[in-house]
Structure formats: structure tokens, C-alpha cells
Short mmCIF file of C-alpha atoms in Angstrom, two decimals:
data_model
loop_
_atom_site.label_atom_id
_atom_site.label_comp_id
_atom_site.label_asym_id
_atom_site.label_seq_id
_atom_site.Cartn_x
_atom_site.Cartn_y
_atom_site.Cartn_z
CA UNK A 264 0.00 0.00 0.00
CA UNK A 265 0.90 3.64 -0.41
CA UNK A 266 0.75 6.31 2.26
CA UNK A 267 -1.24 9.48 1.61
CA UNK A 268 0.23 12.33 3.68
CA UNK A 269 -1.80 15.43 4.51
CA UNK A 270 -1.77 18.26 7.05
CA UNK A 271 -4.30 17.99 9.86
CA UNK A 272 -5.25 19.09 13.35
CA UNK A 273 -3.39 16.20 14.94
CA UNK A 274 -1.07 13.40 13.92
CA UNK A 275 -3.04 10.23 13.25
CA UNK A 276 -3.01 7.32 10.84
CA UNK A 277 -6.00 5.53 9.32
CA UNK A 278 -6.83 3.51 6.21
CA UNK A 279 -8.86 5.14 3.43
CA UNK A 280 -10.09 4.15 -0.01
CA UNK A 281 -9.85 6.42 -3.05
CA UNK A 282 -11.96 5.08 -5.90
CA UNK A 283 -10.98 1.49 -5.15
CA UNK A 284 -7.36 2.22 -4.21
CA UNK A 285 -6.62 1.47 -0.53
CA UNK A 286 -4.20 3.88 1.12
CA UNK A 287 -2.67 4.50 4.50
CA UNK A 288 -3.68 8.06 5.43
CA UNK A 289 -1.22 9.90 7.65
CA UNK A 290 -2.52 13.21 8.97
CA UNK A 291 0.30 15.37 10.36
CA UNK A 292 -0.43 17.97 13.02
CA UNK A 293 1.49 21.14 13.70
CA UNK A 294 4.57 21.44 15.80
CA UNK A 295 7.80 19.61 16.45
CA UNK A 296 6.32 16.77 18.52
CA UNK A 297 3.58 16.13 15.95
CA UNK A 298 6.18 15.80 13.21
CA UNK A 299 8.32 13.46 15.33
CA UNK A 300 5.25 11.28 15.86
CA UNK A 301 4.61 11.31 12.10
CA UNK A 302 8.17 10.17 11.40
CA UNK A 303 7.68 7.26 13.81
CA UNK A 304 4.55 6.23 11.93
CA UNK A 305 6.39 6.53 8.62
CA UNK A 306 9.24 4.42 9.96
CA UNK A 307 6.76 1.71 10.93
CA UNK A 308 5.14 1.88 7.49
CA UNK A 309 8.54 1.52 5.87
CA UNK A 310 9.24 -1.55 8.00
CA UNK A 311 5.94 -3.02 6.78
CA UNK A 312 6.98 -2.54 3.13
CA UNK A 313 5.66 0.92 2.19
CA UNK A 314 8.09 2.69 -0.15
CA UNK A 315 5.96 5.30 -1.95
CA UNK A 316 3.86 8.22 -0.81
CA UNK A 317 1.32 10.67 -2.18
CA UNK A 318 2.09 13.93 -0.42
CA UNK A 319 -0.66 16.58 -0.42
CA UNK A 320 1.60 19.13 1.28
CA UNK A 321 5.08 19.56 -0.21
CA UNK A 322 6.34 20.84 3.16
CA UNK A 323 5.71 17.38 4.64
CA UNK A 324 7.67 15.47 2.01
CA UNK A 325 11.01 15.72 3.93
CA UNK A 326 9.39 13.70 6.73
CA UNK A 327 8.83 10.78 4.36
CA UNK A 328 12.25 11.16 2.79
CA UNK A 329 13.86 10.79 6.23
CA UNK A 330 12.81 7.13 6.15
CA UNK A 331 13.38 6.63 2.39
CA UNK A 332 9.72 6.83 1.39
CA UNK A 333 9.63 8.71 -1.92
CA UNK A 334 6.86 10.37 -4.00
CA UNK A 335 4.92 8.17 -6.38
CA UNK A 336 6.52 8.39 -9.86
CA UNK A 337 4.50 10.30 -12.45
CA UNK A 338 6.52 9.66 -15.62
CA UNK A 339 4.41 6.60 -16.65
CA UNK A 340 1.30 8.78 -16.32
CA UNK A 341 2.77 11.48 -18.58
CA UNK A 342 3.65 8.89 -21.21
CA UNK A 343 0.10 7.50 -21.05
CA UNK A 344 -1.31 11.04 -21.45
CA UNK A 345 1.17 12.11 -24.11
CA UNK A 346 -1.42 12.92 -26.78
CA UNK A 347 -3.29 15.18 -24.37
CA UNK A 348 -0.09 16.90 -23.27
CA UNK A 349 0.79 17.64 -26.90
CA UNK A 350 -2.69 19.15 -27.41
CA UNK A 351 -2.19 21.49 -24.45
CA UNK A 352 1.33 22.60 -25.39
CA UNK A 353 0.65 22.89 -29.14
CA UNK A 354 -3.08 23.60 -29.57
CA UNK A 355 -2.57 24.38 -33.26
CA UNK A 356 -1.27 20.89 -33.91
CA UNK A 357 2.08 19.62 -35.17
CA UNK A 358 1.06 18.41 -38.63
CA UNK A 359 3.40 20.89 -40.35
CA UNK A 360 5.87 21.38 -37.51
CA UNK A 361 9.11 19.93 -36.21
CA UNK A 362 9.61 18.44 -32.76
CA UNK A 363 13.03 18.12 -31.13
CA UNK A 364 13.47 15.01 -29.00
CA UNK A 365 16.39 15.35 -26.59
CA UNK A 366 17.48 12.17 -24.83
CA UNK A 367 19.79 12.69 -21.86
CA UNK A 368 21.27 10.20 -19.45
CA UNK A 369 18.67 7.74 -18.21
CA UNK A 370 16.06 8.88 -20.72
CA UNK A 371 16.31 6.13 -23.33
CA UNK A 372 13.20 4.23 -22.17
CA UNK A 373 11.03 7.36 -22.07
CA UNK A 374 12.34 8.54 -25.46
CA UNK A 375 11.60 5.16 -27.00
CA UNK A 376 8.07 5.24 -25.58
CA UNK A 377 7.43 8.80 -26.78
CA UNK A 378 8.95 8.45 -30.25
CA UNK A 379 6.04 6.64 -31.98
CA UNK A 380 3.50 9.16 -30.66
CA UNK A 381 5.65 12.10 -31.72
CA UNK A 382 6.30 10.51 -35.12
CA UNK A 383 2.55 10.09 -35.62
CA UNK A 384 1.68 13.64 -34.55
CA UNK A 385 4.50 15.76 -35.99
CA UNK A 386 5.63 16.20 -39.58
CA UNK A 387 9.30 16.27 -38.58
CA UNK A 388 11.00 14.64 -35.61
CA UNK A 389 14.55 15.69 -34.90
CA UNK A 390 16.87 13.89 -32.49
CA UNK A 391 19.48 15.88 -30.58
CA UNK A 392 22.66 13.76 -30.48
CA UNK A 393 20.46 10.71 -31.05
CA UNK A 394 21.11 7.25 -29.63
CA UNK A 395 21.95 5.13 -32.66
CA UNK A 396 19.34 2.46 -31.97
CA UNK A 397 16.55 5.00 -31.50
CA UNK A 398 17.34 6.61 -34.86
CA UNK A 399 17.19 3.18 -36.47
CA UNK A 400 13.84 2.41 -34.85
CA UNK A 401 12.37 5.68 -36.10
CA UNK A 402 13.30 4.78 -39.66
CA UNK A 403 12.57 1.06 -39.76
CA UNK A 404 9.60 0.78 -37.40
CA UNK A 405 7.76 4.05 -38.07
CA UNK A 406 9.15 5.19 -41.41
CA UNK A 407 10.51 8.47 -40.02
CA UNK A 408 13.92 9.73 -41.05
CA UNK A 409 15.08 11.99 -38.18
CA UNK A 410 15.35 15.64 -39.19
CA UNK A 411 13.70 19.03 -38.78
CA UNK A 412 13.00 19.84 -42.44
CA UNK A 413 14.85 23.11 -41.99
CA UNK A 414 12.24 24.34 -39.51
CA UNK A 415 12.74 25.54 -35.93
CA UNK A 416 11.35 23.19 -33.31
CA UNK A 417 7.76 24.01 -32.33
CA UNK A 418 8.21 21.82 -29.25
CA UNK A 419 11.16 20.33 -27.38
CA UNK A 420 10.65 17.04 -25.54
CA UNK A 421 13.22 16.34 -22.83
CA UNK A 422 13.86 12.76 -21.70
CA UNK A 423 16.36 11.96 -18.98
CA UNK A 424 18.97 14.26 -17.50
CA UNK A 425 19.51 17.19 -19.85
CA UNK A 426 19.24 20.98 -19.44
CA UNK A 427 16.11 22.75 -20.69
CA UNK A 428 16.31 24.87 -23.82
CA UNK A 429 15.96 28.64 -23.73
CA UNK A 430 12.83 28.62 -25.86
CA UNK A 431 9.41 27.31 -24.85
CA UNK A 432 7.34 25.20 -25.08
CA UNK A 433 9.01 22.21 -23.46
CA UNK A 434 7.58 18.86 -22.40
CA UNK A 435 9.46 17.07 -19.63
CA UNK A 436 9.49 13.28 -19.70
CA UNK A 437 12.10 12.70 -17.04
CA UNK A 438 12.11 11.10 -13.60
CA UNK A 439 12.00 14.59 -12.04
CA UNK A 440 9.37 15.94 -14.45
CA UNK A 441 6.97 16.84 -11.61
CA UNK A 442 9.62 19.18 -10.17
CA UNK A 443 10.03 20.87 -13.56
CA UNK A 444 6.45 21.05 -14.79
CA UNK A 445 3.18 20.98 -12.88
CA UNK A 446 0.25 19.10 -14.39
CA UNK A 447 -3.32 19.77 -13.28
CA UNK A 448 -6.27 17.58 -14.19
CA UNK A 449 -9.95 16.95 -13.57
CA UNK A 450 -11.94 13.74 -13.72
CA UNK A 451 -15.59 12.75 -13.59
CA UNK A 452 -14.43 9.87 -11.40
CA UNK A 453 -13.27 12.14 -8.57
CA UNK A 454 -13.00 15.85 -7.77
CA UNK A 455 -9.38 16.77 -8.46
CA UNK A 456 -7.29 17.15 -5.29
CA UNK A 457 -5.05 20.16 -4.96
CA UNK A 458 -1.43 20.02 -6.13
CA UNK A 459 1.14 18.67 -5.54
CA UNK A 460 -0.80 15.47 -4.75
CA UNK A 461 -2.94 15.59 -7.88
CA UNK A 462 -0.57 14.05 -10.39
CA UNK A 463 0.82 11.49 -7.95
CA UNK A 464 -2.69 10.29 -7.13
CA UNK A 465 -3.70 10.03 -10.79
CA UNK A 466 -0.51 8.09 -11.51
CA UNK A 467 -1.23 5.66 -8.67
CA UNK A 468 -4.85 5.11 -9.75
CA UNK A 469 -3.79 4.52 -13.35
CA UNK A 470 -0.96 2.17 -12.39
CA UNK A 471 -3.27 0.17 -10.12
CA UNK A 472 -5.74 -0.32 -12.95
CA UNK A 473 -8.47 1.67 -11.18
CA UNK A 474 -8.53 4.34 -13.87
CA UNK A 475 -7.84 4.54 -17.59
CA UNK A 476 -6.09 7.43 -19.37
CA UNK A 477 -9.46 8.53 -20.73
CA UNK A 478 -10.65 9.13 -17.15
CA UNK A 479 -8.14 11.99 -16.77
CA UNK A 480 -8.68 15.35 -18.45
CA UNK A 481 -5.65 17.67 -18.45
CA UNK A 482 -6.61 21.25 -17.62
CA UNK A 483 -3.24 23.01 -17.58
CA UNK A 484 0.54 22.76 -17.48
CA UNK A 485 2.89 25.13 -15.68
CA UNK A 486 6.56 25.18 -16.65
CA UNK A 487 8.28 25.94 -13.36
CA UNK A 488 11.56 26.94 -15.04
CA UNK A 489 10.15 29.49 -17.51
CA UNK A 490 6.90 30.27 -15.62
CA UNK A 491 5.04 29.52 -18.86
CA UNK A 492 1.41 28.51 -18.29
CA UNK A 493 -0.56 26.45 -20.80
CA UNK A 494 -4.33 25.92 -20.50
CA UNK A 495 -6.28 23.23 -22.28
CA UNK A 496 -8.65 24.54 -24.93
#
């Protein structure tokens, strides 16, 4: 099970259910003693096998990290919602545009997962210092010869550890993408919780098979680096 961490009047732990997903719910009160009590609960959860958390208050995340409980990964969710993310960042479409796919250290899997969607949506797909095998796959599996057609990139997609470009828009598909870009969503299945828990919760529900990608409607993206804000049309 995961642990859902929120601020509360007092420190207490219960079990809750969010649309079929069982969670430990740790409410953390104010003050030094309340936080010490919360860390003890988190240490016990870790001993029982809990390794991931959904943290509704970013200020409480260091408590979980003290016992090596880390935020639920959101990269698989972004890959599952890639078409919707492209619609938000490029509402005019990419049929006549070029996309630059940058693959840094550790980003090969994400780049390989994103490549067929980008190749289907964009007219040109350019690889920045491309991994040889990925360039081959683009050509032989999807019939795309990497290149920009002499056009500037309408969108840069970053996979793995690489610095962001100076120009927007950018889509982050890296392990730390939630720290670089904030995704907000709504769903008929559940009123959207407030960030930063929103994306972590959607990722957990999707991964557990409780939701499908079609259950999640992206409302906006905020690029934390450039302060660029993109709203869904």
C-alpha cells in the first residue's frame, strides 16, 4: 500500500479508499512533537513494506524522505497522457511542424516510448545527439527519417537528464518531471485534489488499474523553469 500524507489538526493514521485504491492516510499535526510522531509512523510503514507516498503538502515530504519513502513516480502517467499533453502545449497541432526530442542520461526508455506518438503527430522529428538504436527504430519501425525539415522546433521534448532549452514550449518526460512542470487535471471519477498530490494520485490510480487514461482530463501545465502557463482549450 501507499501512504497518503496530509496536514491535519493532529497526527493520526488511518486507512482510506480512493476510488478502489486502498491507502494509509497519515494526517500530520502542527509542531515539532507532531512531526516526530509522524516520522515514527512513517518508519513503521517503511518496515511493513511501504516505499511510496502521495504527499498533499510539499512541506511534509522531507518527513517521508527521512525514512526513504519517496513520491509516487508520475513519468508513466505522462507517457500515457502524451497525446493530451501535446494538445495542451501545441493547440494548433504539429502536422506541419518539427519536434526536437532530446534524450539525456537515463532517458532512453522514455524517449523510445514517446517516439512513436511524436512521429505520428509531428511532420518532422529531430533527435538531438540521437542514440543510434533510437534513430534506427524511427526509420525502420515508423518510417521516419530523423530531421527538422529546416524548420525551428515548435516543441522540445526532454527525456532523462539534460538541461532545458531557452525557448518554450518544453515537455518534460524525465524522472524529475513533476519538479520541472506541474500538471493539473480533472476527472468525472473524482474531484481533483489540490497540487502537488494531484498528479501522484492520478498516476497511482492509473498504475493500479483503477482508472484509464481517458478518465483523466488535463486542464493546464505550468513550466516551473520558464513560468510559462498552458491551458487546455
